[in-house]
CSV table of C-alpha atoms and ligand atoms in Angstrom, one decimal:
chain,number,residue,atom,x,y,z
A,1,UNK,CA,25.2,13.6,39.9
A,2,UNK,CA,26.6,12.8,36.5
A,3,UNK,CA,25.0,12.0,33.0
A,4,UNK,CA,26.7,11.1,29.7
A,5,UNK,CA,25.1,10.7,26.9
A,6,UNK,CA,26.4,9.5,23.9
A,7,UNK,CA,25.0,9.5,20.4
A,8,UNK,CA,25.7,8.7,16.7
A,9,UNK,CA,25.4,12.2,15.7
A,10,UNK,CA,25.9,15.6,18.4
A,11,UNK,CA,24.6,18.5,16.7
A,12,UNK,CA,25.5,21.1,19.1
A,13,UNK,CA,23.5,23.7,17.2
A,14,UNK,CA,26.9,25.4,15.9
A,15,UNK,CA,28.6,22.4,15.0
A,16,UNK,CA,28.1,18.7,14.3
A,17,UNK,CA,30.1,16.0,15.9
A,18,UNK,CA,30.3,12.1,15.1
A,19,UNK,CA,29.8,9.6,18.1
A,20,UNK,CA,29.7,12.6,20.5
A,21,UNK,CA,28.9,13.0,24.1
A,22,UNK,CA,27.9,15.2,26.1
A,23,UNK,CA,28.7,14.7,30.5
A,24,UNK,CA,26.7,16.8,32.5
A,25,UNK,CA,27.0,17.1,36.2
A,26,UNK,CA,24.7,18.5,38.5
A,27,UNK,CA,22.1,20.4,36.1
A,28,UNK,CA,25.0,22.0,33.5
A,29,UNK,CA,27.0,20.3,31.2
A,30,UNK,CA,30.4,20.1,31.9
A,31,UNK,CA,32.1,18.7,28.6
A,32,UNK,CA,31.6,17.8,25.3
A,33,UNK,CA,34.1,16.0,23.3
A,34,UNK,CA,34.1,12.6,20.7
A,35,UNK,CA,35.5,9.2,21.1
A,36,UNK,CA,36.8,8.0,24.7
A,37,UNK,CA,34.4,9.9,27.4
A,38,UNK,CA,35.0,10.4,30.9
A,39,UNK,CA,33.1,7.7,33.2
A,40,UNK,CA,29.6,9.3,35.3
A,41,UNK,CA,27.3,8.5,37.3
A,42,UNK,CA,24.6,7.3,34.7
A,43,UNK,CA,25.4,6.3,31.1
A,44,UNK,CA,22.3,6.7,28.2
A,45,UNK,CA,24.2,5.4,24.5
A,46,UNK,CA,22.5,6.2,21.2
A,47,UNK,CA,24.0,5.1,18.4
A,48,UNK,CA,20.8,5.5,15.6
A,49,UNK,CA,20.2,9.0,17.3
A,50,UNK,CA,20.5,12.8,16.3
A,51,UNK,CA,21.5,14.4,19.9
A,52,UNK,CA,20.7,18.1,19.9
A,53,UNK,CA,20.0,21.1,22.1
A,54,UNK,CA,16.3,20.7,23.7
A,55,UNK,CA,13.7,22.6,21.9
A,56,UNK,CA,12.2,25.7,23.3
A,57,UNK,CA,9.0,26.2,23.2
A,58,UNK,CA,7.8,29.9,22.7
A,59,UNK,CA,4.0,30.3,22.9
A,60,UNK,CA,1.4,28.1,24.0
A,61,UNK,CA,-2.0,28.0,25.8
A,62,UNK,CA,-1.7,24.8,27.5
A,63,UNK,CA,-5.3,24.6,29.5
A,64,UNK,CA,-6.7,24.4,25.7
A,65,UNK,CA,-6.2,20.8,25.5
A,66,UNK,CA,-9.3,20.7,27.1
A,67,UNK,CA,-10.8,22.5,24.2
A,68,UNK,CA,-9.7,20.9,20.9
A,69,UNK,CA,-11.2,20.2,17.6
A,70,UNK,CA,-13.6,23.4,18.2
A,71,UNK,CA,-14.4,25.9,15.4
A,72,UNK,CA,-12.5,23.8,12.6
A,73,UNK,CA,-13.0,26.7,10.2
A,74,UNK,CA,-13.3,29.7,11.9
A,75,UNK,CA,-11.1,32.5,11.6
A,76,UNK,CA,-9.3,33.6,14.9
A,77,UNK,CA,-12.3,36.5,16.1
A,78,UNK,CA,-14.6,33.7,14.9
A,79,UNK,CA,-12.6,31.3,16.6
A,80,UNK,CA,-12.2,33.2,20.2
A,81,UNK,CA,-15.6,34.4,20.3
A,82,UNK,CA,-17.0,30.7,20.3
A,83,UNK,CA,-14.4,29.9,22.6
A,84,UNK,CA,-14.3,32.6,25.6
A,85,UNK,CA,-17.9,31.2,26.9
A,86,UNK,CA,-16.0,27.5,27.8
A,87,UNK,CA,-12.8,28.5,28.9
A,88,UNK,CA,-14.9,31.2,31.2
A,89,UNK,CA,-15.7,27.4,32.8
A,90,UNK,CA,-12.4,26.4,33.3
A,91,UNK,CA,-11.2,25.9,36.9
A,92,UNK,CA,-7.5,25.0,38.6
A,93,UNK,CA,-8.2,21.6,37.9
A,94,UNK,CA,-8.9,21.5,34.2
A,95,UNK,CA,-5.8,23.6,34.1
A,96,UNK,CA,-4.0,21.1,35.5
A,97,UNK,CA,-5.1,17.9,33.5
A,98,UNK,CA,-4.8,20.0,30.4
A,99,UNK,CA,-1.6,21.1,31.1
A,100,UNK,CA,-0.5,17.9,32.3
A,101,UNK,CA,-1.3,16.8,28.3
A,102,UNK,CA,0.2,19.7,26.8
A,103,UNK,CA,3.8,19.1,29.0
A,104,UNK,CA,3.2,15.1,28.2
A,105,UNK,CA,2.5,15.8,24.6
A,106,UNK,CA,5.6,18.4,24.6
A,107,UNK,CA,8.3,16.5,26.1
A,108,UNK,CA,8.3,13.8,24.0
A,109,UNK,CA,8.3,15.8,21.2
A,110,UNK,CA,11.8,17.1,22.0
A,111,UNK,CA,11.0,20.1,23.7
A,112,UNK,CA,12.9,20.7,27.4
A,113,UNK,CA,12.0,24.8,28.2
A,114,UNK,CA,8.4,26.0,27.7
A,115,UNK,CA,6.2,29.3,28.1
A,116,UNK,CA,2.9,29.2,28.8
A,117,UNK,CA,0.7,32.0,28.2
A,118,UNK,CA,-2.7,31.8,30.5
A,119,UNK,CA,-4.7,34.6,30.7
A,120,UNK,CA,-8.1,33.4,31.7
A,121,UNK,CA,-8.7,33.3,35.8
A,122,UNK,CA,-12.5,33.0,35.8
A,123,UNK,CA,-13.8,35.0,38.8
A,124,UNK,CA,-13.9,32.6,42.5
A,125,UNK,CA,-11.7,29.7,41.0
A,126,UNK,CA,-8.0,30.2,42.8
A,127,UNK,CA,-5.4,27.6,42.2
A,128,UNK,CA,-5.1,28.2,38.4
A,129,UNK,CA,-1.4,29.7,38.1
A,130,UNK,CA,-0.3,26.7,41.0
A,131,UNK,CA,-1.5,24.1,39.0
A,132,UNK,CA,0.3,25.1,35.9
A,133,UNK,CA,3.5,25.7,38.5
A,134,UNK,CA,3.6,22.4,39.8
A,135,UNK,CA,2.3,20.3,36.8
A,136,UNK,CA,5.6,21.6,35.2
A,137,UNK,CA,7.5,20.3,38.8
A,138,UNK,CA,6.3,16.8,38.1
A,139,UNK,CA,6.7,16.1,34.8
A,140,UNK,CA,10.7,17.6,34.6
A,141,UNK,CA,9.8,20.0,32.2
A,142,UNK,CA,11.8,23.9,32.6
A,143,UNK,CA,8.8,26.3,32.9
A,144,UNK,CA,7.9,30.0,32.2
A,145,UNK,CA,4.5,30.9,33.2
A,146,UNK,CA,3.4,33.8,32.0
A,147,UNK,CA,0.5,35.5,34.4
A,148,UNK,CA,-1.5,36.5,31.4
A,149,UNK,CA,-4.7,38.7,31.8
A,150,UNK,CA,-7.9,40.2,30.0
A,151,UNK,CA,-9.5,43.3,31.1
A,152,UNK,CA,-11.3,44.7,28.2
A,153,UNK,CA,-14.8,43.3,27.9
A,154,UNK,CA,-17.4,43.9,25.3
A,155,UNK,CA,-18.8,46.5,27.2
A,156,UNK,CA,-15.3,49.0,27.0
A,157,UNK,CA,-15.1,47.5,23.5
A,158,UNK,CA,-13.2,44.8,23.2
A,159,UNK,CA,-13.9,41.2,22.2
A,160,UNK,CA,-14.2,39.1,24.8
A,161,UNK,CA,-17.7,38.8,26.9
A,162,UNK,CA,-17.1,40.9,30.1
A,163,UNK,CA,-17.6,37.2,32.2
A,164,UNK,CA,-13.9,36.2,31.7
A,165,UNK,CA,-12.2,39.7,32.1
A,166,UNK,CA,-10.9,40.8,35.2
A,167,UNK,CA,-10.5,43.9,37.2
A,168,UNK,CA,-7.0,45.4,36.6
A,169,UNK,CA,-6.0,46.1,40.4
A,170,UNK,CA,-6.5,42.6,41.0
A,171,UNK,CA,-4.5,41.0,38.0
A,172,UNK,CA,-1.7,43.1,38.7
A,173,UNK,CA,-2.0,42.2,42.4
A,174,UNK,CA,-2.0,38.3,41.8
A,175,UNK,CA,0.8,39.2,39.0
A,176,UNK,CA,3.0,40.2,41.6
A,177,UNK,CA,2.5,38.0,44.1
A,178,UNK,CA,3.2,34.8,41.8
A,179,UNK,CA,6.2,36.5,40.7
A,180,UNK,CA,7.2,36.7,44.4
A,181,UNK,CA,6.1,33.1,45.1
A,182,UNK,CA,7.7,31.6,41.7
A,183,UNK,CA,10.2,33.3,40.0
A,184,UNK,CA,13.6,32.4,40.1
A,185,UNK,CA,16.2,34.4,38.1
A,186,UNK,CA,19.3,32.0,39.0
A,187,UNK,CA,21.4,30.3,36.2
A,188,UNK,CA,19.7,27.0,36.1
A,189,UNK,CA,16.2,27.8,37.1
A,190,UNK,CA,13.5,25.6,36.2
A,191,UNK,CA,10.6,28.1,36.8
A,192,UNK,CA,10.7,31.7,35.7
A,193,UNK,CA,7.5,34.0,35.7
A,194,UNK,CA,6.2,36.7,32.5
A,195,UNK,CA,4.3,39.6,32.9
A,196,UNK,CA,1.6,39.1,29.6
A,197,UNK,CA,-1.5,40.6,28.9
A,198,UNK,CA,-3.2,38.9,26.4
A,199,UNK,CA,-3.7,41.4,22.7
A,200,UNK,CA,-4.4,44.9,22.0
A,201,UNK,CA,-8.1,43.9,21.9
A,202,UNK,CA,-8.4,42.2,24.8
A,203,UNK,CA,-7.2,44.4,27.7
A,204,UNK,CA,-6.3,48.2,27.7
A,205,UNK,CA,-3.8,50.3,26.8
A,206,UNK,CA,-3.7,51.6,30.7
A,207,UNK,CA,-3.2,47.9,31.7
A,208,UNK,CA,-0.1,47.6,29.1
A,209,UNK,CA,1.4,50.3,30.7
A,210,UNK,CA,1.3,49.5,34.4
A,211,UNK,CA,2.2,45.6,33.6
A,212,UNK,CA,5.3,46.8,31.6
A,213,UNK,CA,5.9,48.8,34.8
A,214,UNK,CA,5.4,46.3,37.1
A,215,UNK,CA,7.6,44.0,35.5
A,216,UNK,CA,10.6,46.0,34.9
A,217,UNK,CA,10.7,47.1,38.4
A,218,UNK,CA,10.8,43.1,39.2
A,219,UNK,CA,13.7,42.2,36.6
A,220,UNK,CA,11.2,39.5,34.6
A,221,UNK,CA,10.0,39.5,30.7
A,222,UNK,CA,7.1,41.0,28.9
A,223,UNK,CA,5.0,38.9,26.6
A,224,UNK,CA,1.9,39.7,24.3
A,225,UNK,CA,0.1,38.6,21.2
A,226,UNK,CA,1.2,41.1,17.9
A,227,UNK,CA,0.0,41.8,14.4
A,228,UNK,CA,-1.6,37.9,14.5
A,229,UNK,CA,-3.8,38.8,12.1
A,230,UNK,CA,-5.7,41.9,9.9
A,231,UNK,CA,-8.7,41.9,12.0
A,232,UNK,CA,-6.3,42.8,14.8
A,233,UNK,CA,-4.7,45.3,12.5
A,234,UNK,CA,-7.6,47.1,11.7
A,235,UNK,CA,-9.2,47.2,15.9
A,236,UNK,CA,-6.1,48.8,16.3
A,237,UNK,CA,-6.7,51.3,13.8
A,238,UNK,CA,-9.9,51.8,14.4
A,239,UNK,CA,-9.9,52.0,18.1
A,240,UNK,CA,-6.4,53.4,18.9
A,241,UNK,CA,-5.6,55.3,15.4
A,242,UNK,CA,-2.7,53.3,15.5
A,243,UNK,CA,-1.1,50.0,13.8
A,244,UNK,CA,-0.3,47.1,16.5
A,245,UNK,CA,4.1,48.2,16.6
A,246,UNK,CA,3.0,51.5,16.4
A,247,UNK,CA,0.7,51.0,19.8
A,248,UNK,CA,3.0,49.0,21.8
A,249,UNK,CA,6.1,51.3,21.3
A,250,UNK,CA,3.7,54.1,22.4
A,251,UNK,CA,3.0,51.8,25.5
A,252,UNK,CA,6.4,51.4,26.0
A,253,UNK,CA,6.2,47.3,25.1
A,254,UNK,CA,9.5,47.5,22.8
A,255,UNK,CA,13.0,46.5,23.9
A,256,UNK,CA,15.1,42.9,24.4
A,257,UNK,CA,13.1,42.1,27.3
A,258,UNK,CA,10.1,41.6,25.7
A,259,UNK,CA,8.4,39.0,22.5
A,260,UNK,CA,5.4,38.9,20.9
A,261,UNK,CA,3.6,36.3,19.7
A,262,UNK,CA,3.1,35.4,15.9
A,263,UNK,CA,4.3,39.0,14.6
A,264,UNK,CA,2.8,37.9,10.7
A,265,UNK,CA,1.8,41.9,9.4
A,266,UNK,CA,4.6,43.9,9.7
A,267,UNK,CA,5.6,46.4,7.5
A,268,UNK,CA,9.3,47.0,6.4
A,269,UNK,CA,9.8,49.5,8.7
A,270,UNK,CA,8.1,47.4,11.5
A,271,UNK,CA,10.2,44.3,10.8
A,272,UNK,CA,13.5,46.8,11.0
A,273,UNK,CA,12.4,48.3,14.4
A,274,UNK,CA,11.6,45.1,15.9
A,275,UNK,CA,15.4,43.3,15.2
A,276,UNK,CA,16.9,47.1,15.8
A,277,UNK,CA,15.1,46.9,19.5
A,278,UNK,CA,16.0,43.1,19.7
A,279,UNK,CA,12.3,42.7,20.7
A,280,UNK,CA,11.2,38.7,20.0
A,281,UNK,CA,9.0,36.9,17.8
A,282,UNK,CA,7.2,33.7,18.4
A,283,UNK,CA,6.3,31.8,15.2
A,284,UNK,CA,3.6,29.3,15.7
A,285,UNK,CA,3.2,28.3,12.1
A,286,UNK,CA,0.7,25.4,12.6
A,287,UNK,CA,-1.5,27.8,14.3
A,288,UNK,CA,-1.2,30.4,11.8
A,289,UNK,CA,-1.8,28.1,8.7
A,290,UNK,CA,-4.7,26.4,10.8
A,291,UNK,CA,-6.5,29.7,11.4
A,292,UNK,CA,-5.6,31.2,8.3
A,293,UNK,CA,-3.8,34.1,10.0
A,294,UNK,CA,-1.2,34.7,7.3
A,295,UNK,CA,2.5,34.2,7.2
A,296,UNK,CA,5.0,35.5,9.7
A,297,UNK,CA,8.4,36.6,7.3
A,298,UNK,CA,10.6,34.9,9.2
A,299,UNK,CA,13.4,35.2,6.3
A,300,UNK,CA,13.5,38.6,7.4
A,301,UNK,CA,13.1,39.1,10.6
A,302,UNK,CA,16.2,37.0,11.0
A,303,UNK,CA,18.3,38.8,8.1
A,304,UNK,CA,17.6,41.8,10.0
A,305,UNK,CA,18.9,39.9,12.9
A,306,UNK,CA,15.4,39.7,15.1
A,307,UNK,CA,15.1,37.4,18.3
A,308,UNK,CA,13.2,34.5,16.2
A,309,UNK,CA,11.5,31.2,17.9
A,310,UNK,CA,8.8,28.5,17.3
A,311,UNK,CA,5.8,28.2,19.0
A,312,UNK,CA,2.8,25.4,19.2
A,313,UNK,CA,0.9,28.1,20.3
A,314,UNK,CA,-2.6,27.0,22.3
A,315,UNK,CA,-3.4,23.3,20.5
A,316,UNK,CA,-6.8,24.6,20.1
A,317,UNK,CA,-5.6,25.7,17.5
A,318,UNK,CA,-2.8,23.2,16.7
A,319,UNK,CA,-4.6,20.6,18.0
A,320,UNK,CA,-0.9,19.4,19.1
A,321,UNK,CA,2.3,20.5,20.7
A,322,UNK,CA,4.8,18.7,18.8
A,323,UNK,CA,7.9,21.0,18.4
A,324,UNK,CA,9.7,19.9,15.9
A,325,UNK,CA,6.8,19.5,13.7
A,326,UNK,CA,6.6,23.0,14.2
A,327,UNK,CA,10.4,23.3,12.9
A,328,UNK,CA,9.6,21.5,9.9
A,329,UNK,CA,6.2,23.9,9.1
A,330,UNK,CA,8.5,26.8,9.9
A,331,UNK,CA,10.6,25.1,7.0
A,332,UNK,CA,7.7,24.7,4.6
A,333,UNK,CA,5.8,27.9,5.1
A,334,UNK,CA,8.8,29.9,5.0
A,335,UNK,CA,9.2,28.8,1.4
A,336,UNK,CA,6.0,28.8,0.3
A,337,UNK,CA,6.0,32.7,1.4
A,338,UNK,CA,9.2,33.4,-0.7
A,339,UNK,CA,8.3,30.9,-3.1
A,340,UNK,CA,12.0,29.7,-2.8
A,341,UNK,CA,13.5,26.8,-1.1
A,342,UNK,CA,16.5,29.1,0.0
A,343,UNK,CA,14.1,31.2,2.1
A,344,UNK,CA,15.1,28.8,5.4
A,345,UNK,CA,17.1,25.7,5.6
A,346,UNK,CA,16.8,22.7,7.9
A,347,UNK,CA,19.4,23.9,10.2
A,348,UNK,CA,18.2,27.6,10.2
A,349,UNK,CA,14.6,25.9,11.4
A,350,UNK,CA,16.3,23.6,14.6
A,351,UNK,CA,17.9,27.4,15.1
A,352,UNK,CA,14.6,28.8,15.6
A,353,UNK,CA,13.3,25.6,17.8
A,354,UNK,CA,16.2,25.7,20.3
A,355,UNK,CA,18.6,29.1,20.3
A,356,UNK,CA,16.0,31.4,19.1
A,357,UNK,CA,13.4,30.3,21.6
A,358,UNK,CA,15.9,30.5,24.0
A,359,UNK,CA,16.8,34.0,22.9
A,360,UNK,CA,13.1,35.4,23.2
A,361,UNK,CA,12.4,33.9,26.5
A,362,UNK,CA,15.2,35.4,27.7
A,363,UNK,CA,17.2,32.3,28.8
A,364,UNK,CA,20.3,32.5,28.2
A,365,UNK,CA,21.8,29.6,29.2
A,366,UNK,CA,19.6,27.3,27.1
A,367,UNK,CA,19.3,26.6,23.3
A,368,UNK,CA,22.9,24.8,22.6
A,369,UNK,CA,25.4,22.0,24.1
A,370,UNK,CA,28.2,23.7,25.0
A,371,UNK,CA,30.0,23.9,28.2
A,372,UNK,CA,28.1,25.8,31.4
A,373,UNK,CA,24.8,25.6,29.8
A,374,UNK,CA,21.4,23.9,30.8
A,375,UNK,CA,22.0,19.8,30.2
A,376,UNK,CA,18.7,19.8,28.3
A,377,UNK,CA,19.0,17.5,25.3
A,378,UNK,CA,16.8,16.0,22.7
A,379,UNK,CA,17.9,12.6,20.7
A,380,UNK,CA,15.8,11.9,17.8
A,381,UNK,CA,16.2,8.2,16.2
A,382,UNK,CA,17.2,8.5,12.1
A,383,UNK,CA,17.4,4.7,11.9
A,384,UNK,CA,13.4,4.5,11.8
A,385,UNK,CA,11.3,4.0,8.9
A,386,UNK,CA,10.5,7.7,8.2
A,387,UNK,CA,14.1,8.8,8.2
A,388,UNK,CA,17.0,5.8,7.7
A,389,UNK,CA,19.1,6.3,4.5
A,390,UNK,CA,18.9,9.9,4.5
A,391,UNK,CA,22.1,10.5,3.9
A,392,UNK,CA,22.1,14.5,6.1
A,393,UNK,CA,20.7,13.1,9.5
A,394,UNK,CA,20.2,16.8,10.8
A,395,UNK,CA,18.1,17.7,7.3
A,396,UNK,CA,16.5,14.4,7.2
A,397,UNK,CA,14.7,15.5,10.5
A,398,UNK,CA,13.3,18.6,9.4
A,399,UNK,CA,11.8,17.6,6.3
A,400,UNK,CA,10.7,14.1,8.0
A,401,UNK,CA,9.9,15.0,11.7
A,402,UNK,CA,9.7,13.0,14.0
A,403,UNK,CA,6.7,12.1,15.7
A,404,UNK,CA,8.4,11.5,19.1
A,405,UNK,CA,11.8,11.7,21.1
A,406,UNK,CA,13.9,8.6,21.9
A,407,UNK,CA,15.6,10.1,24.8
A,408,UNK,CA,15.0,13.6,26.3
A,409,UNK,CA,16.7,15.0,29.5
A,410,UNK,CA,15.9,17.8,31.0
A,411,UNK,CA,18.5,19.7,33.9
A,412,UNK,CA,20.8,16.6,33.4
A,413,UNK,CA,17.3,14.2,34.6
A,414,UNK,CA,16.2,11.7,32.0
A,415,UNK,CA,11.9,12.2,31.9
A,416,UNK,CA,12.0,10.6,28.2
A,417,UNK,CA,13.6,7.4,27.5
A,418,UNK,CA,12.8,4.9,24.3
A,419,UNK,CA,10.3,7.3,23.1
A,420,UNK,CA,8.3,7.1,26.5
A,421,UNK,CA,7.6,9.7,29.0
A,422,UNK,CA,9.0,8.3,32.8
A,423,UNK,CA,7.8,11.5,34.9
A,424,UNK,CA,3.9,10.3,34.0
A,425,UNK,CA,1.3,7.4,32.9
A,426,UNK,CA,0.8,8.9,29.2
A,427,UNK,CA,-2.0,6.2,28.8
A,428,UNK,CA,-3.7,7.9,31.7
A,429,UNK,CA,-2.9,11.1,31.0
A,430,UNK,CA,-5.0,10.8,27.7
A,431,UNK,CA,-7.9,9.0,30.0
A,432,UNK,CA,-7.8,12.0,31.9
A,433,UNK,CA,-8.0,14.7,29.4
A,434,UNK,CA,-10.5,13.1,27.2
A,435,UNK,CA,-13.1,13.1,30.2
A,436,UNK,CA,-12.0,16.8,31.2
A,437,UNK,CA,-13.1,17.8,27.6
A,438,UNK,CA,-16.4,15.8,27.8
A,439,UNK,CA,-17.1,17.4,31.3
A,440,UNK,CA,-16.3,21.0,29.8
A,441,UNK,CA,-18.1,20.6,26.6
A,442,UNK,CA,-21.3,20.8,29.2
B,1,ZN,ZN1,-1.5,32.4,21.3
């Protein structure tokens, strides 16, 4: 099967071409060129639109849909400690309807590859890691689970109650066997499984170590939460006598197979190591500004030449998954740390949306349009309201983002055409969640 798609501007993500196209054929795309375009099977034409790589997605929880709009104010301890006690109610189908919102809410936002990082399994509710599997299968969207865990409870302590934490034998067990049943390390894969206990404070040291074993020995990535916040900072110290980079090297959770989420307090030395190591960072800035977290330096992290992508992070603390909102907040908050505008530029923020993200997940064949990648593509419309006369289409949608996609196609499929989602019934999708929330609100 072939796809062209043609559009008024094709921003490649290296280079910027008028009335491009891009044919793909069969999943990859085969050519990309400008004027006269080789005929295909299927034909999409968008003159008012920005075409560009699909965004990557680099850290979410996606079963918190069910659980937005709680502890407004809180801090993130604050936050989580009011939280573990309902997610310790969620079961495979909550999971599914939330995440069924969270990939809805995603793909129209431009976004074709996303992570998802769940790491509560309440005890005698199976199903949880399927539903997430094939929610991703029916809505088009490529997929990397990450089989997330918790095994330090209050008790050994850490903060969450000992109700939602797990015994270790067990999470590496189930870890393995959904890597068996799911992961796919072919060019082209749509589904590709993480190893990711959840933070330093949330399971132990001894189950960092045997999860960074267990997934080296099966070829697949390593993903945790880092240096989110000083509260974190200081458990660390207190409990370990160590900083957070100074704990996971010792644990052996350094290297370019491996990201962490957020990454906002690092030292000099800690932002050095981590491009030197080519370890990844996830920068969820909405989260980060919503809890009050702090301010990840991006500017330098990518100077020093760090992995560097964008996350929505769980939208219980986002309260959306909107991706290139998230590149124009990575924009803003980047100056408003370096109080300068030169700190990142528009095209430097759809870098870290689509090859960045690609980069820290590990995908390789994602995050531009060139020749013998991924056909995932995002076309944003700059003839709306928000955006027409802006003279620099590509700038124009970072400082004025877009609220949805026109077209979106994922693996050379179409799942978002005139700004509307044809893999699901949006309309119920919201029905759905809304009474999912009521129902775990109790
Ligand atoms: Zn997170």
């Amino acid at each position: 099967m072939t796809l062209l798609l043609r559009a008024g501007l094709l921003f490649t993500g290296s280079h910027e071409i008028e009335n491009g196209w891009v044919l793909s054929r069969d999943g990859f795309i085969a050519e990309v060129g400008s004027g006269s375009h080789p005929p295909a099977d299927d034909f999409v034409d968008e003159p008012n639109c920005v075409a560009m790589p699909g965004l990557v997605n680099a850290h979410d929880h996606m079963y918190q849909w069910a659980t937005r709009g709680y502890v407004p104010d809180g801090t993130l301890f604050e936050w989580l400690r009011a939280l573990y006690p309902v997610w310790a109610r969620i079961d495979a189908e909550t999971v599914r309807v939330a995440a069924r919102a969270a990939m809805a809410r995603l793909l129209i936002s431009g976004c074709t590859l996303s992570t998802d990082h769940h790491y509560v399994f309440p005890q005698g509710r199976p199903g949880i890691f399927e539903a997430l599997v094939d929610s991703a299968r029916e809505l088009g969207l490529r997929f990397q689970p990450c089989r997330g865990s918790m095994s330090l409870g209050e008790s050994k302590g850490g903060l969450p109650p000992d109700s939602v934490v797990e015994d270790e034998d067990a999470i590496l067990a189930h870890t393995e066997e959904m890597i068996g049943r799911y992961h796919d390390p072919k060019p082209g894969a749509m589904c590709r499984v993480v190893v990711a206990p959840c933070s330093p404070f949330s399971v132990t040291p001894e189950l960092m170590r045997d999860s960074a074993a267990l997934a080296r020995r099966h070829g697949v990535r390593l993903h945790t939460h880092l240096a989110e916040t000083l509260d974190e900072e200081r458990f660390c110290v207190e409990k370990f006598g160590r900083r957070p980079v100074e704990l996971m090297e010792d644990l052996g959770w350094t290297g370019d197979d491996v990201w962490y989420a957020h990454g906002i307090h690092l030292n000099d030395a800690e932002v050095d190591r981590i491009a030197e190591v080519k370890t990844g960072i996830a920068h969820c800035p909405s989260s980060n500004m919503r809890l009050g977290a702090g301010a990840c330096r991006v500017e330098d992290l990518v100077r020093a030449g760090a992995r560097v992508g964008l996350g929505v992070d769980g939208s219980a603390s986002n309260e959306d998954a909107n991706l290139a909102m998230e590149a124009h907040q990575a924009l803003l908050l980047a100056r408003v740390r370096a109080t300068s505008p030169a700190a990142l530029d528009a095209r430097g923020a759809w870098r870290l949306a689509t090859r960045g993200g690609a980069d820290c997940l590990g995908w390789d064949d994602c995050g531009s349009l060139e020749p013998g990648r991924c056909a995932d593509i995002a076309c944003f419309r700059v003839d709306d309201l928000a955006h027409a006369g802006i003279e620099d289409r590509v700038a124009a949608l970072a400082l004025a983002p877009p609220s949805r996609a026109q077209t979106v196609v994922v693996n050379g499929r179409v799942v978002v055409r005139d700004g509307r989602l044809l893999t699901g019934d949006e309309a119920e999708i919201a029905r759905e969640i809304a009474a999912t929330s009521v129902r775990l609100a109790g």
